[in-house]
Amino acid sequence: METFEEILEQYEPMISSIIRKLNIYKNYDSFRQTARIALWQAWLNFDEAKGKFSNYAYTTIKTTLLKEMTKENRYSDVQIAWERDDLTNAAHHYQMKNNTVQEVVLFEEIEELLTDDELALLLDLYFFGYSYEALAEKHGIAISTLKKRRQRLMEKIRKQLNE
């Protein structure tokens, strides 16, 4: 039988064809390498008495790639990538749940000081982490208006807490 390098060169078009048929576009190089390893395993395990090598190689490569795709999909389903904002919001939520008594008292003081709209703006900006753009769209007002409201709100809180 031929050397593996010759076999690999001969079967590269088959590998490309299988990858195209399986619509693999993510981690392309990784799947191509997996297919080459599958071809090598097929080359090692092939028994001429059982049929043609090309059929055995095709089946082995395709089966191996399908198994690898299943593993990747299971991993992707379990491992959800969190965006930075989501992580920040989760951290804030955790902090709020595990506050000290002093922080709760401070929050209650601020809550008594502010109107419902001002408190909602404060929570949207700092607790829920909305951007100015998202809040402007949500409330139907200009970003500059939101920034000015936040500035007045912060001045009001600082003034009251410093007294």
Rosetta silent file (secondary structure, phi, psi, omega in degrees, C-alpha in Angstrom):
SEQUENCE: METFEEILEQYEPMISSIIRKLNIYKNYDSFRQTARIALWQAWLNFDEAKGKFSNYAYTTIKTTLLKEMTKENRYSDVQIAWERDDLTNAAHHYQMKNNTVQEVVLFEEIEELLTDDELALLLDLYFFGYSYEALAEKHGIAISTLKKRRQRLMEKIRKQLNE
SCORE:     score description
SCORE:     0.000 S_00000001
   1 L     0.000  159.928 -177.552    0.000    0.000    0.000 S_00000001
   2 L   -72.253  166.266  176.332    1.034    3.618   -0.515 S_00000001
   3 L   -74.994  161.948 -177.780    2.529    5.870    2.163 S_00000001
   4 H   -65.261  -34.448  179.449    0.176    8.026    4.196 S_00000001
   5 H   -60.282  -39.933  177.936    1.519   11.238    2.610 S_00000001
   6 H   -67.583  -41.940  178.387    0.482    9.959   -0.818 S_00000001
   7 H   -62.175  -44.820 -179.398   -2.910    8.890    0.513 S_00000001
   8 H   -60.320  -45.759  179.303   -3.408   12.290    2.162 S_00000001
   9 H   -62.115  -39.299 -178.738   -2.560   14.120   -1.050 S_00000001
  10 H   -69.878  -34.448 -173.000   -4.914   11.872   -3.014 S_00000001
  11 H  -101.601    3.009  175.698   -7.842   12.257   -0.557 S_00000001
  12 H   -57.403  -42.298  176.922   -7.631   16.008    0.221 S_00000001
  13 H   -61.872  -34.538  177.389  -10.334   16.727   -2.406 S_00000001
  14 H   -65.601  -41.851  178.378  -12.572   14.148   -0.714 S_00000001
  15 H   -61.080  -45.497  178.324  -12.031   15.843    2.643 S_00000001
  16 H   -60.709  -41.137  179.639  -12.910   19.226    1.110 S_00000001
  17 H   -63.312  -44.481 -179.925  -16.026   17.727   -0.463 S_00000001
  18 H   -65.103  -42.108  179.185  -17.224   16.208    2.822 S_00000001
  19 H   -62.125  -40.774  177.399  -16.620   19.480    4.684 S_00000001
  20 H   -65.291  -44.464 -178.648  -18.652   21.363    2.045 S_00000001
  21 H   -63.662  -31.462  179.415  -21.490   18.815    2.160 S_00000001
  22 L   -86.915    1.367  178.799  -21.659   19.100    5.964 S_00000001
  23 L    54.960   45.882  178.082  -21.742   22.919    5.690 S_00000001
  24 L   -86.563  121.490  178.568  -18.823   23.366    8.057 S_00000001
  25 L  -131.895  -22.349  174.364  -17.788   27.000    8.233 S_00000001
  26 L   -91.614  145.853  179.618  -16.853   27.533   11.879 S_00000001
  27 L    50.411   43.066 -174.888  -13.548   26.096   13.095 S_00000001
  28 H   -56.141  -48.033 -177.788  -12.833   25.067    9.520 S_00000001
  29 H   -64.817  -36.763  178.713   -9.143   24.300   10.088 S_00000001
  30 H   -64.563  -43.819  178.817   -9.910   22.259   13.182 S_00000001
  31 H   -68.315  -35.714  176.924  -12.439   20.126   11.299 S_00000001
  32 H   -62.984  -41.631  178.382  -10.040   19.713    8.376 S_00000001
  33 H   -65.979  -39.811  177.083   -7.391   18.430   10.790 S_00000001
  34 H   -60.534  -40.424  178.269   -9.948   16.089   12.375 S_00000001
  35 H   -65.505  -38.660  177.698  -10.737   14.746    8.903 S_00000001
  36 H   -64.998  -39.524  177.445   -7.036   14.156    8.221 S_00000001
  37 H   -65.049  -40.159  177.796   -6.703   12.249   11.494 S_00000001
  38 H   -63.240  -38.618  176.982   -9.763   10.180   10.538 S_00000001
  39 H   -63.995  -41.823  178.482   -8.142    9.418    7.175 S_00000001
  40 H   -61.955  -43.595  177.926   -4.976    8.326    8.968 S_00000001
  41 H   -63.387  -39.757  177.655   -7.010    6.044   11.265 S_00000001
  42 H   -63.842  -40.109  179.889   -8.817    4.625    8.231 S_00000001
  43 H   -63.475  -39.985  179.420   -5.456    4.022    6.539 S_00000001
  44 H   -70.183  -39.637 -172.193   -4.174    2.163    9.626 S_00000001
  45 H   -93.521   -1.676 -174.180   -7.309    0.066   10.177 S_00000001
  46 L   -68.255  137.533  176.257   -8.203   -0.764    6.563 S_00000001
  47 L  -119.671  115.213 -176.351   -8.617   -4.412    5.604 S_00000001
  48 H   -61.125  -25.257 -178.286   -8.456   -5.027    1.826 S_00000001
  49 H   -69.491  -18.001 -175.181  -10.582   -8.147    2.147 S_00000001
  50 H   -97.066   -0.953  177.215  -13.578   -6.055    3.206 S_00000001
  51 L   140.585 -164.949 -177.214  -13.827   -3.706    0.215 S_00000001
  52 L   -81.885  144.918 -179.220  -12.415   -0.580   -1.381 S_00000001
  53 H   -66.914  -37.349 -176.715  -10.346    1.866    0.627 S_00000001
  54 H   -61.365  -39.884  178.218  -12.083    4.933   -0.838 S_00000001
  55 H   -65.845  -44.090 -179.503  -15.486    3.822    0.494 S_00000001
  56 H   -64.615  -42.844  179.716  -14.028    3.029    3.917 S_00000001
  57 H   -63.640  -44.840 -179.709  -12.129    6.327    4.039 S_00000001
  58 H   -59.173  -48.539 -178.438  -15.222    8.330    3.038 S_00000001
  59 H   -63.628  -44.253 -179.145  -17.381    6.682    5.701 S_00000001
  60 H   -63.335  -46.400 -179.040  -14.739    7.039    8.406 S_00000001
  61 H   -63.454  -48.432 -176.868  -14.072   10.716    7.658 S_00000001
  62 H   -64.261  -42.935  179.392  -17.746   11.657    7.439 S_00000001
  63 H   -63.198  -43.522  179.764  -18.674    9.761   10.616 S_00000001
  64 H   -63.193  -42.789  179.298  -15.789   11.307   12.548 S_00000001
  65 H   -66.202  -38.914  177.441  -16.726   14.819   11.417 S_00000001
  66 H   -63.654  -41.128  177.042  -20.376   14.273   12.339 S_00000001
  67 H   -63.130  -42.309 -179.945  -19.354   13.097   15.819 S_00000001
  68 H   -65.150  -39.133  177.239  -17.099   16.133   16.205 S_00000001
  69 H   -63.671  -39.694  178.027  -19.907   18.452   15.088 S_00000001
  70 H   -61.939  -43.819  177.865  -22.207   16.882   17.690 S_00000001
  71 H   -61.184  -44.904 -179.802  -19.592   17.493   20.406 S_00000001
  72 H   -62.295  -42.182 -179.508  -19.148   21.112   19.308 S_00000001
  73 H   -66.293  -40.855  177.539  -22.901   21.714   19.281 S_00000001
  74 H   -63.056  -42.374  178.748  -23.350   20.241   22.753 S_00000001
  75 H   -63.293  -44.512 -179.584  -20.523   22.394   24.053 S_00000001
  76 H   -63.642  -35.662  179.262  -21.983   25.510   22.404 S_00000001
  77 H   -67.394  -36.080 -176.945  -25.412   24.807   23.915 S_00000001
  78 H   -83.996  -41.454 -176.040  -23.991   24.506   27.418 S_00000001
  79 L   -92.114   93.057 -179.796  -21.319   27.203   27.263 S_00000001
  80 L   -89.562  125.089  178.425  -23.203   30.444   26.688 S_00000001
  81 L   -76.791  124.430  179.037  -20.931   33.379   26.073 S_00000001
  82 L   -92.440  137.983  174.251  -21.952   36.297   28.255 S_00000001
  83 L   -76.688  160.590 -176.554  -21.550   39.793   27.006 S_00000001
  84 H   -59.507  -41.580 -179.693  -19.676   42.250   29.164 S_00000001
  85 H   -63.496  -40.334  179.110  -22.848   44.181   30.034 S_00000001
  86 H   -63.655  -40.327  177.711  -24.624   41.010   31.127 S_00000001
  87 H   -64.899  -40.954  178.908  -21.729   40.093   33.399 S_00000001
  88 H   -62.760  -44.868  179.296  -21.692   43.577   34.883 S_00000001
  89 H   -63.434  -40.237  178.404  -25.437   43.431   35.539 S_00000001
  90 H   -64.400  -39.836  178.603  -25.126   39.995   37.130 S_00000001
  91 H   -65.198  -41.356  177.767  -22.302   41.259   39.368 S_00000001
  92 H   -63.624  -42.464  179.147  -24.381   44.269   40.424 S_00000001
  93 H   -61.258  -43.253  178.377  -27.332   42.027   41.162 S_00000001
  94 H   -61.343  -43.210  179.266  -25.111   39.760   43.268 S_00000001
  95 H   -63.276  -41.300 -179.635  -23.771   42.760   45.168 S_00000001
  96 H   -64.929  -37.251  179.266  -27.270   44.065   45.823 S_00000001
  97 H   -68.743  -29.979 -175.487  -28.352   40.672   47.167 S_00000001
  98 L  -109.300   34.199 -178.330  -25.325   40.508   49.476 S_00000001
  99 L   -72.081  156.413  171.830  -25.354   44.076   50.745 S_00000001
 100 L   -84.104  166.215  179.817  -24.415   45.113   54.224 S_00000001
 101 H   -60.691  -37.692 -178.991  -26.969   46.864   56.422 S_00000001
 102 H   -62.089  -41.841  179.613  -25.161   50.159   55.917 S_00000001
 103 H   -67.804  -37.222  178.379  -25.534   49.967   52.131 S_00000001
 104 H   -64.838  -42.561  178.133  -29.221   49.109   52.422 S_00000001
 105 H   -61.938  -43.070  178.468  -29.789   52.127   54.704 S_00000001
 106 H   -60.953  -44.593  179.602  -27.955   54.361   52.217 S_00000001
 107 H   -63.339  -40.153  178.851  -30.079   53.048   49.358 S_00000001
 108 H   -64.615  -37.591  175.774  -33.252   53.654   51.371 S_00000001
 109 H   -62.150  -44.887  179.293  -32.156   57.250   52.057 S_00000001
 110 H   -65.041  -39.565 -179.454  -31.574   57.824   48.351 S_00000001
 111 H   -62.526  -39.810  178.214  -34.903   56.183   47.542 S_00000001
 112 H   -69.292  -31.180 -176.644  -36.770   58.555   49.913 S_00000001
 113 H   -73.301  -31.202 -170.968  -34.946   61.539   48.441 S_00000001
 114 L  -100.277  155.583  171.561  -35.863   60.850   44.795 S_00000001
 115 L   -77.715  170.778 -179.657  -39.076   60.861   42.826 S_00000001
 116 H   -61.898  -40.947  179.357  -40.205   57.678   41.095 S_00000001
 117 H   -65.779  -41.333  179.554  -38.906   58.896   37.712 S_00000001
 118 H   -65.988  -41.868  178.167  -35.527   59.873   39.157 S_00000001
 119 H   -64.532  -40.437  178.694  -35.180   56.526   40.923 S_00000001
 120 H   -61.739  -42.809  178.027  -36.140   54.704   37.731 S_00000001
 121 H   -63.180  -44.679  179.205  -33.451   56.606   35.804 S_00000001
 122 H   -60.266  -46.776  179.582  -30.856   55.857   38.482 S_00000001
 123 H   -65.257  -42.196  179.502  -31.707   52.144   38.496 S_00000001
 124 H   -61.819  -41.260 -178.035  -31.786   51.941   34.689 S_00000001
 125 H   -74.223  -47.067 -169.108  -28.380   53.562   34.383 S_00000001
 126 H  -103.863  -27.135 -179.993  -26.482   51.984   37.254 S_00000001
 127 H   -93.026  -49.905 -177.861  -28.276   48.814   38.280 S_00000001
 128 L   -87.044  -16.029  173.187  -29.614   47.511   34.969 S_00000001
 129 L    74.785   26.623  177.047  -26.769   49.048   32.940 S_00000001
 130 L   -66.575  147.543  174.855  -28.796   50.556   30.107 S_00000001
 131 L   -82.977  164.527  177.147  -26.909   52.826   27.739 S_00000001
 132 H   -61.230  -37.801 -179.656  -28.015   56.385   27.122 S_00000001
 133 H   -61.960  -45.103 -179.426  -29.039   55.368   23.596 S_00000001
 134 H   -65.572  -41.090  179.175  -31.281   52.575   24.856 S_00000001
 135 H   -68.650  -37.407  177.992  -32.881   54.808   27.495 S_00000001
 136 H   -62.247  -41.516  178.318  -33.410   57.620   25.005 S_00000001
 137 H   -68.069  -40.714 -178.852  -35.217   55.187   22.717 S_00000001
 138 H   -62.769  -43.280 -176.348  -37.185   53.692   25.621 S_00000001
 139 H   -97.013   -9.026  178.758  -38.417   57.077   26.897 S_00000001
 140 L    70.430   36.330  178.251  -38.522   58.887   23.562 S_00000001
 141 L  -130.526  167.568 -176.855  -36.242   61.753   24.615 S_00000001
 142 L   -73.214  152.182  178.582  -32.854   63.072   23.534 S_00000001
 143 H   -62.678  -39.934  179.898  -29.624   61.660   24.926 S_00000001
 144 H   -62.112  -34.569  176.931  -28.509   65.135   25.989 S_00000001
 145 H   -65.078  -43.264  178.066  -31.707   65.443   28.060 S_00000001
 146 H   -61.991  -42.910 -179.910  -30.953   62.155   29.796 S_00000001
 147 H   -63.486  -40.183  179.349  -27.398   63.244   30.554 S_00000001
 148 H   -67.233  -40.660  177.267  -28.612   66.525   32.016 S_00000001
 149 H   -61.908  -41.924  178.787  -31.205   64.696   34.155 S_00000001
 150 H   -63.633  -41.890  179.708  -28.526   62.360   35.427 S_00000001
 151 H   -61.322  -46.724  178.479  -26.263   65.293   36.239 S_00000001
 152 H   -63.795  -39.358  179.486  -29.020   67.055   38.231 S_00000001
 153 H   -62.069  -46.183 -179.907  -29.921   63.796   39.937 S_00000001
 154 H   -65.900  -38.875  177.038  -26.335   63.170   41.040 S_00000001
 155 H   -62.823  -41.296  179.064  -25.987   66.767   42.309 S_00000001
 156 H   -62.349  -43.951 -179.643  -29.197   66.351   44.295 S_00000001
 157 H   -66.243  -46.315  179.896  -27.971   63.113   45.882 S_00000001
 158 H   -60.670  -42.051 -178.638  -24.529   64.522   46.703 S_00000001
 159 H   -62.363  -45.363 -178.161  -26.040   67.654   48.233 S_00000001
 160 H   -68.693  -40.275 -176.929  -28.388   65.679   50.478 S_00000001
 161 H   -74.542  -25.210  178.465  -25.800   63.103   51.536 S_00000001
 162 H   -81.027  -12.860 -179.418  -23.202   65.765   52.382 S_00000001
 163 L   -80.514    0.000    0.000  -25.589   67.563   54.755 S_00000001
